[in-house]
CSV table of C-alpha atoms and ligand atoms in Angstrom, one decimal:
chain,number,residue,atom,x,y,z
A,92,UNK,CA,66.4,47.8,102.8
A,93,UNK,CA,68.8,45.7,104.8
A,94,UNK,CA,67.8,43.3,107.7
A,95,UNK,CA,68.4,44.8,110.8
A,96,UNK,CA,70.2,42.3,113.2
A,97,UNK,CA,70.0,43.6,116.8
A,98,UNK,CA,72.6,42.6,119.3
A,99,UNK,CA,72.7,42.3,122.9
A,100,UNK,CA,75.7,44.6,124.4
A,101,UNK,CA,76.1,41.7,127.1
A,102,UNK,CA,76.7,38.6,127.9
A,103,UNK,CA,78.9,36.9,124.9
A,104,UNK,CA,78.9,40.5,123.1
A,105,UNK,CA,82.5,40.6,125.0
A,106,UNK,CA,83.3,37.5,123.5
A,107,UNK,CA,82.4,37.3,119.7
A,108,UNK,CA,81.0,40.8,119.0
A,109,UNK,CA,83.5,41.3,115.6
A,110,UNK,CA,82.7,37.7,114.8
A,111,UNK,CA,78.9,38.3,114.6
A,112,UNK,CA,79.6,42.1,113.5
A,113,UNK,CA,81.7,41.0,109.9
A,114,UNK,CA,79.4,37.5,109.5
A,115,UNK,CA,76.3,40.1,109.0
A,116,UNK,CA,77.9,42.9,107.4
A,117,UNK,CA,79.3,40.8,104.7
A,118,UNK,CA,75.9,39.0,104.2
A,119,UNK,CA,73.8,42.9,103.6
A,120,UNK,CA,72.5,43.1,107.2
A,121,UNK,CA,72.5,46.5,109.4
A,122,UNK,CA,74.0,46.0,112.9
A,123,UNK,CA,72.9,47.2,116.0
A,124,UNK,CA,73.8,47.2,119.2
A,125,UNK,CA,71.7,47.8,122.5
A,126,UNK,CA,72.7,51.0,124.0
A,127,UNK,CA,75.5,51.2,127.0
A,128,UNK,CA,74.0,49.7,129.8
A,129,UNK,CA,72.5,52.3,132.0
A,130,UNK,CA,69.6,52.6,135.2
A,131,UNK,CA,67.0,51.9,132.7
A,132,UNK,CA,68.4,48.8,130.8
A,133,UNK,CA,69.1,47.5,134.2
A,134,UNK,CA,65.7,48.0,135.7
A,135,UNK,CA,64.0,47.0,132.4
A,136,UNK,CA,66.0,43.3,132.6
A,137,UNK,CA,65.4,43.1,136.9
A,138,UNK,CA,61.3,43.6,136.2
A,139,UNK,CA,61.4,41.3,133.6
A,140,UNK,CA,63.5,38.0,134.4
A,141,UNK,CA,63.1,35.6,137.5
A,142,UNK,CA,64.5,36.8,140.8
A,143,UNK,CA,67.0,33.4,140.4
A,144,UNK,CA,68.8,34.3,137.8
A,145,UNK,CA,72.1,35.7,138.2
A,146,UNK,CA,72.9,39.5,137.4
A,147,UNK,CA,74.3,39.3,133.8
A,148,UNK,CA,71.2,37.2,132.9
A,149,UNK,CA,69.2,40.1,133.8
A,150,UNK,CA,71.2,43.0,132.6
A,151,UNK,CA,70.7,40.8,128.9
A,152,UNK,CA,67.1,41.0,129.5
A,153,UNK,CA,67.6,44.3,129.6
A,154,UNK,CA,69.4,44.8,126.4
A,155,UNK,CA,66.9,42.4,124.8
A,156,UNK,CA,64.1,44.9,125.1
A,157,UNK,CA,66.3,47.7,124.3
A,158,UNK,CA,67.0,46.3,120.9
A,159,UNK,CA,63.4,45.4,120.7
A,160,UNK,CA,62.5,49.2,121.6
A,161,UNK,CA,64.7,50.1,118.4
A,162,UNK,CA,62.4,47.9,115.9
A,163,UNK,CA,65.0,45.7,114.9
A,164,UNK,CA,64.1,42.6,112.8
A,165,UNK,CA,66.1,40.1,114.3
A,166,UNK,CA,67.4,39.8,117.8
A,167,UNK,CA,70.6,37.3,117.7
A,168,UNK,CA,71.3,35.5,120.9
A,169,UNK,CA,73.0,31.7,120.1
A,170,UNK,CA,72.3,28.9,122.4
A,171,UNK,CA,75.8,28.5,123.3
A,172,UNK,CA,76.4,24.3,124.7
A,173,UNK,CA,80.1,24.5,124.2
A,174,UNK,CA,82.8,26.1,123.0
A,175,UNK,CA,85.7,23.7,123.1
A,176,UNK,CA,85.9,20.0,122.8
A,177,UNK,CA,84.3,17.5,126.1
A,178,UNK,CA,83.7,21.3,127.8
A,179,UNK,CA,80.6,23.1,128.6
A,180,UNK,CA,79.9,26.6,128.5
A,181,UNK,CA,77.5,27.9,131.7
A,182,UNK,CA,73.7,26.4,131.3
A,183,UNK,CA,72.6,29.9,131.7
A,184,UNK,CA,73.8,30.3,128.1
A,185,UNK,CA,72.1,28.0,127.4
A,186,UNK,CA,68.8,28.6,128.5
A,187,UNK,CA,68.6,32.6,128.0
A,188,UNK,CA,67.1,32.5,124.5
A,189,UNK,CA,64.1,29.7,126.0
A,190,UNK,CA,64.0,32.5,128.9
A,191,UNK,CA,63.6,35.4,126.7
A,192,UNK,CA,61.6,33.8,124.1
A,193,UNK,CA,59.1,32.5,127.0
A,194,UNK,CA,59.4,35.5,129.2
A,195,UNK,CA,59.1,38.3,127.0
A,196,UNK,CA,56.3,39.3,124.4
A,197,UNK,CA,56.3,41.2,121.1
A,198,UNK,CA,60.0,40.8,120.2
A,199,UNK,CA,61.7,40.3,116.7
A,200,UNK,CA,62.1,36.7,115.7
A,201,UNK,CA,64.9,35.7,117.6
A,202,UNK,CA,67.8,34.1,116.2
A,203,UNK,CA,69.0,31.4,118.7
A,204,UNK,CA,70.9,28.7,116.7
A,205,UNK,CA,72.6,26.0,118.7
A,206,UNK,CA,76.3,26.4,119.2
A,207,UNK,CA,77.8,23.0,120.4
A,208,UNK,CA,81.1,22.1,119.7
A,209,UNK,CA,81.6,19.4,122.5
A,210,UNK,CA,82.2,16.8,120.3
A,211,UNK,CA,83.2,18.4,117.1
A,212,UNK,CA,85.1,22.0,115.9
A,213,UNK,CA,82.9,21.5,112.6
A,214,UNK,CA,79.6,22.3,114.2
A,215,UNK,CA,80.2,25.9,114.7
A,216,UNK,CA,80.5,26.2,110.8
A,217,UNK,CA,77.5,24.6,110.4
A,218,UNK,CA,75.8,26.8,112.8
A,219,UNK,CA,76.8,29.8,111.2
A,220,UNK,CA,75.6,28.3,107.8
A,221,UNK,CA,72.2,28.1,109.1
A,222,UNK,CA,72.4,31.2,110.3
A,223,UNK,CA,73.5,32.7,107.0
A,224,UNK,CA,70.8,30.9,104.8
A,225,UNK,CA,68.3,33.1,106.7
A,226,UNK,CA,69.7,36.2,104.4
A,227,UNK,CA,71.2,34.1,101.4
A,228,UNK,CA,70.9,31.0,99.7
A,229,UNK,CA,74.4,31.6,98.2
A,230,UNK,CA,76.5,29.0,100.6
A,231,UNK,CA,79.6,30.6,99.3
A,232,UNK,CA,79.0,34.0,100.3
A,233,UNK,CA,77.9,32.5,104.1
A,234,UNK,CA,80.9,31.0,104.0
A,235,UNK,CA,82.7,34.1,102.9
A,236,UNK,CA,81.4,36.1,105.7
A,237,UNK,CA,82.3,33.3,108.4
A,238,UNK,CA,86.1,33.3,107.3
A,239,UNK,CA,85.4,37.3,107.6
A,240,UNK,CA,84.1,37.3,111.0
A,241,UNK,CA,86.9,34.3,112.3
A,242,UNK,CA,89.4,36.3,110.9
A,243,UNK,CA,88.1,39.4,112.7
A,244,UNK,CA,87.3,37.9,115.9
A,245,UNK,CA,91.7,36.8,115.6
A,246,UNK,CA,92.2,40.4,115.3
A,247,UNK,CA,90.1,41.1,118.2
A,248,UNK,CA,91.7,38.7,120.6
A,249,UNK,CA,95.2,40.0,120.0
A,250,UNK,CA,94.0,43.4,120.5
A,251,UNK,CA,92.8,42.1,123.9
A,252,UNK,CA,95.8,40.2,124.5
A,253,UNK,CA,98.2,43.4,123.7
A,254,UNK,CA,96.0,45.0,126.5
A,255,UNK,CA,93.1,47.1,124.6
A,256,UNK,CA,89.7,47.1,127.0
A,257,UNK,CA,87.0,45.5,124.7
A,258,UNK,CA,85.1,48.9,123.3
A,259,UNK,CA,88.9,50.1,122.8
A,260,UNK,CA,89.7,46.9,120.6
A,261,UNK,CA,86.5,47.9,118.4
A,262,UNK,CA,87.1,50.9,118.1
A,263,UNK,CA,90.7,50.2,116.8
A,264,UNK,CA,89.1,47.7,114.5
A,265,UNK,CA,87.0,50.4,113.1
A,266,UNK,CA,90.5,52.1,112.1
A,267,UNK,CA,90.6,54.2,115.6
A,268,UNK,CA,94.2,54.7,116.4
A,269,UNK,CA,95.2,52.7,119.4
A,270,UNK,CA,95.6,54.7,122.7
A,271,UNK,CA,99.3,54.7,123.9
A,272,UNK,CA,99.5,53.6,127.6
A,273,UNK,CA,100.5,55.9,130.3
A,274,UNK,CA,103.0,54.4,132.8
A,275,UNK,CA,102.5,56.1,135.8
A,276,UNK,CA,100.9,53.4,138.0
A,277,UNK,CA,102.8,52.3,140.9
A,278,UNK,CA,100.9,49.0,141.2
A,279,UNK,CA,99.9,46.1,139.4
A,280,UNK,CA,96.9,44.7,139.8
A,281,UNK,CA,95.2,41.3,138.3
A,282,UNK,CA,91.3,41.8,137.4
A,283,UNK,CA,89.4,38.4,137.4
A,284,UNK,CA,85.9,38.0,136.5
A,285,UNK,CA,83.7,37.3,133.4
A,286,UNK,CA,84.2,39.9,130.6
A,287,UNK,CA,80.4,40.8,130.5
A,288,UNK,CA,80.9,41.7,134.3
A,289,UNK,CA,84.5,43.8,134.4
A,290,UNK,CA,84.4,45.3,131.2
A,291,UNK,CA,80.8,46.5,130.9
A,292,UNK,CA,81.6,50.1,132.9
A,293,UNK,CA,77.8,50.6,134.5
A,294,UNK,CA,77.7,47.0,136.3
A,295,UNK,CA,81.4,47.1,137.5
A,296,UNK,CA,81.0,50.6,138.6
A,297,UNK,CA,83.8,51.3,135.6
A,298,UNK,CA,86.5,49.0,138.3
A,299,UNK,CA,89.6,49.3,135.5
A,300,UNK,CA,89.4,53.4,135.0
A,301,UNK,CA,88.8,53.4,138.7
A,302,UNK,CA,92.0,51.2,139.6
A,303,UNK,CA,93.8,52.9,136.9
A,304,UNK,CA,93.0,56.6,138.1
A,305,UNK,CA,94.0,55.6,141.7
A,306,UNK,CA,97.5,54.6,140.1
A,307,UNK,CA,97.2,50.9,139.2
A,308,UNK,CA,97.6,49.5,135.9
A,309,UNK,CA,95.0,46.5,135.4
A,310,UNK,CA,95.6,43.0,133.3
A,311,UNK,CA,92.9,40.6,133.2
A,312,UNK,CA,92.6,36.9,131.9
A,313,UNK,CA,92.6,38.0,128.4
A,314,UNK,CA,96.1,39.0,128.8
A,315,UNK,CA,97.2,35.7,129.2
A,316,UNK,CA,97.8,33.5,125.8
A,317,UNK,CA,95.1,30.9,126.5
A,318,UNK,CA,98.2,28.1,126.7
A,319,UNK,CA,99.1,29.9,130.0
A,320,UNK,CA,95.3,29.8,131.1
A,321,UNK,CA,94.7,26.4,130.6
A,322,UNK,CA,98.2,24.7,131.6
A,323,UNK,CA,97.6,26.2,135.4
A,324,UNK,CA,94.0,25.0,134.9
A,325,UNK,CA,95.1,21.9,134.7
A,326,UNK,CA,96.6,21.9,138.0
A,327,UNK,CA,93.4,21.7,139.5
A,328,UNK,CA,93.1,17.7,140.6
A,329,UNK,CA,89.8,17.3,138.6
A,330,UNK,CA,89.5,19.0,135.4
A,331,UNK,CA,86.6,21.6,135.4
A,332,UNK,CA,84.1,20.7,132.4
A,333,UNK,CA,83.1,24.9,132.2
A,334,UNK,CA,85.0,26.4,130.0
A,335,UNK,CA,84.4,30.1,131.4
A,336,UNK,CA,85.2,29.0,135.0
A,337,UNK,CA,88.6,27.2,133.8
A,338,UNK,CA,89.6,30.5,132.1
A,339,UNK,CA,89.1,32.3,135.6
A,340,UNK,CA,90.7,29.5,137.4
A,341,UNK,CA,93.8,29.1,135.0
A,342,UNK,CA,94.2,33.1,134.7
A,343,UNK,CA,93.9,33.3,139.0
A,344,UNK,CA,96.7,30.3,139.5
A,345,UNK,CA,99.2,32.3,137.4
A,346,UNK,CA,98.6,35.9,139.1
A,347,UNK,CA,99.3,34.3,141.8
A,348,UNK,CA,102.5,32.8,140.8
A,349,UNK,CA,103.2,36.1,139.2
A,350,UNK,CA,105.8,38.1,141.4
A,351,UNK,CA,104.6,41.5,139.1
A,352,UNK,CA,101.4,41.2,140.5
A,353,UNK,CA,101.0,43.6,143.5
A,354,UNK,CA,97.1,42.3,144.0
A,355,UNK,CA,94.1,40.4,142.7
A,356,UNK,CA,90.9,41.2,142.5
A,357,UNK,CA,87.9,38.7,141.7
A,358,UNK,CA,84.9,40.0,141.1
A,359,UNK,CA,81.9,37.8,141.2
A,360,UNK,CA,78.3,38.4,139.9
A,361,UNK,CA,75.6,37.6,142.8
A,362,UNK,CA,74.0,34.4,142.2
A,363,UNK,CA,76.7,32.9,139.9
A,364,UNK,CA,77.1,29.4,141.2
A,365,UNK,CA,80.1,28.6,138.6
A,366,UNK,CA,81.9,32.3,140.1
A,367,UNK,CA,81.1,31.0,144.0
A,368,UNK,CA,82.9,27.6,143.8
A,369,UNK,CA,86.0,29.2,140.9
A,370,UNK,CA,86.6,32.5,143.4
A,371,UNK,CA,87.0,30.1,146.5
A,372,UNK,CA,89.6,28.5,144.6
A,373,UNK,CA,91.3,31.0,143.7
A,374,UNK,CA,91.5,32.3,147.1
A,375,UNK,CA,92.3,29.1,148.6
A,376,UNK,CA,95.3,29.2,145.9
A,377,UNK,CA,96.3,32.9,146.8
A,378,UNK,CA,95.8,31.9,150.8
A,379,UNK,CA,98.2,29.0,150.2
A,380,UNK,CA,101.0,30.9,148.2
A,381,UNK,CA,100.6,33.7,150.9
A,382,UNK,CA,101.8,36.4,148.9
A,383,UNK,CA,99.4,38.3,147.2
A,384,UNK,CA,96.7,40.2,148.6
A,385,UNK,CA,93.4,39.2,147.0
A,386,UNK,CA,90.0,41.1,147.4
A,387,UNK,CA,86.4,39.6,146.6
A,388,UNK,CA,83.8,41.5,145.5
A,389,UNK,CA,80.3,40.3,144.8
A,390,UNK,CA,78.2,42.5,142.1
A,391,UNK,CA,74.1,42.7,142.5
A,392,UNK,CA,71.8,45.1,141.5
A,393,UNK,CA,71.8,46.6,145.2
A,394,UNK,CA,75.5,46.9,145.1
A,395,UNK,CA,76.2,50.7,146.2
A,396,UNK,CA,79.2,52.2,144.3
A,397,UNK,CA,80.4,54.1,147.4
A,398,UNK,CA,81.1,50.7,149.5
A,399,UNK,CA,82.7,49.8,146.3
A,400,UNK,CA,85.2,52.5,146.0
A,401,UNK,CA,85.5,52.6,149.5
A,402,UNK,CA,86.5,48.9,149.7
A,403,UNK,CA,89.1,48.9,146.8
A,404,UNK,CA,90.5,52.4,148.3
A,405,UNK,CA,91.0,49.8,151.2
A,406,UNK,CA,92.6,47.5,149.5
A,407,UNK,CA,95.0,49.6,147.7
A,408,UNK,CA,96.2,51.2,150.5
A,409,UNK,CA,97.4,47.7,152.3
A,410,UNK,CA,99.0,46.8,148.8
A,411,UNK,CA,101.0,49.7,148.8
A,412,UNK,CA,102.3,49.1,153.0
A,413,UNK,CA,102.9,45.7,152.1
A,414,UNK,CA,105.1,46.7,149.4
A,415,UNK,CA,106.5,49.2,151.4
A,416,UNK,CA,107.7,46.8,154.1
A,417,UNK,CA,108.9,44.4,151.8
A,418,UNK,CA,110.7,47.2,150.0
A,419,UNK,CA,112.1,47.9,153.3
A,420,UNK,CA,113.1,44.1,154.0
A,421,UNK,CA,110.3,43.8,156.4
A,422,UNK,CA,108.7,41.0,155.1
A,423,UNK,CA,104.9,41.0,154.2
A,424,UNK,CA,103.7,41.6,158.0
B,560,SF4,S1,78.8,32.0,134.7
B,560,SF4,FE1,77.7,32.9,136.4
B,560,SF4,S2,77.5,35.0,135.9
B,560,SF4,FE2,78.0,33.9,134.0
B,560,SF4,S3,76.0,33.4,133.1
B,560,SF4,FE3,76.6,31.7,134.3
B,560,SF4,S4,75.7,32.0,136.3
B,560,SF4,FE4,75.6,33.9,135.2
């Protein structure tokens, strides 16, 4: 029987999900991933992890004991340090397999090999090898499966690039033909904010089919070829050393340059101290350019989806008056 390797649908599941997904295939194991997050997941992860953490921590927990519930034999979470050379990925990432391993009982051995490519690209092979030799000793084979998952996590980003939601790009990947855009939306408007936070539909209160059924059509960072992220990034005076908050930051300086963009919408996770300090500078950037409305909106387990939809109904409203009385040389009021 092949192992089972369970996978948290959070957190860096938005980020490396095919990578992980062809690595174990190709070395024999059974995937599985926690179920869509729903009330229970949520509830399960907020009774279980501190009161500090930040919401997407706890959601994991959540999907943690989900995957736990469905008698996997390995849970995978990497301790992720970095991802990119003299950068460093969020310490939360770093700390969530300690804080599951020490919080929660009875689980599947955990796989949490460290992931630090700070000071060299290499590391991240290695990683994977002893990841792999759990399952094989045959180093070729692990090394197979690693060009097989790189090469599918390529495909992935394109996908995302081209404008496929994440669950779309897998589902394209698993031969799915790729849904055909409508163009009916009459606005543009940038989504920013950590992929395990806009993309996963229950936490963000399903923001892009929302925007998108209120006739706005919705790009996010991962539209943006990371050159474009990380040459307005480097505007900033002092470089920021997280690689996550750079990608917001870079992606929010060139909405805001970009004339096509009707309005921007950051969404931050509560308790996010990285989000708190990159969303004020995006604002501050947006404030300074004066041309593009921009609308926060903090995410906690307490947020009520009607004061959400209410405050985005808002929002599009004043985008569309504004772009009425520029249309009718007005100026921006
Ligand atoms: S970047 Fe913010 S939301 Fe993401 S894990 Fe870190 S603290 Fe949580």
């Amino acid at each position: 029987m092949p192992a089972g390797v369970g996978i948290p649908r959070a957190l860096l599941y938005y980020y490396y999900y095919p990578l992980w997904k062809e690595f174990f295939k190709t070395l024999g194991c059974e995937v599985i991933i926690s179920d869509k997050t729903n009330k229970a997941i949520l509830n399960d992860g907020l009774s279980h992890c501190v009161d500090e953490a930040c919401l997407p921590v706890k959601l994991a927990f959540g999907h943690v004991l989900n995957l736990a519930a469905k008698k996997v034999d390995y849970i995978f979470i990497p301790r992720l340090v970095s991802v990119a050379k003299g950068e460093y990925i969020c310490p939360k990432f770093l700390g969530f397999p300690d804080m599951v391993k020490h919080s929660l009982t009875g689980l599947p051995e955990i796989i949490d090999v460290t992931i630090n490519m700070r000071l060299k690209h290499r590391e991240l092979s290695k990683a994977y090898t002893q990841v792999g030799k759990l399952f094989t000793g045959n180093r070729v084979k692990i090394w197979q499966a690693y060009r097989r998952g790189e090469k599918a996590l390529k495909r992935y980003n394109q996908l995302l690039l081209e404008g496929c939601l994440p669950e779309e790009a897998f589902a394209v990947m698993e031969g799915k033909q790729k849904q055909s855009k409508l163009n009916s939306h009459d606005l543009k408007i940038a989504v920013i904010g950590h992929p395990y936070n806009i993309y996963d539909p229950y936490i963000s209160m399903n923001i892009i089919k929302r925007l998108n059924s209120m006739g706005a059509r919705v790009v996010t960072a991962d539209q943006l070829p990371e050159e474009v992220v990380r040459r307005e990034a480097a505007n900033l005076p002092k470089k920021l050393f997280w690689t996550l908050g750079q990608r917001m930051v870079g992606a929010g300086y060139s909405f805001v340059k970009d004339n096509n963009i009707d309005g921007i919408i950051n969404i931050v996770a509560f308790a996010c101290g990285p989000d708190s300090m990159t969303g004020e500078l995006i604002a501050r950037s947006s404030r300074k350019a004066g041309q593009t409305p921009f609308l926060n909106l903090t995410l906690d387990e307490h947020t009520g989806e009607a004061g959400v939809v209410t405050r985005i109904e808002a929002f599009l409203d004043m985008v569309r008056w504004k772009k009425s009385q520029q249309a009718a040389g007005l100026g921006s009021a």
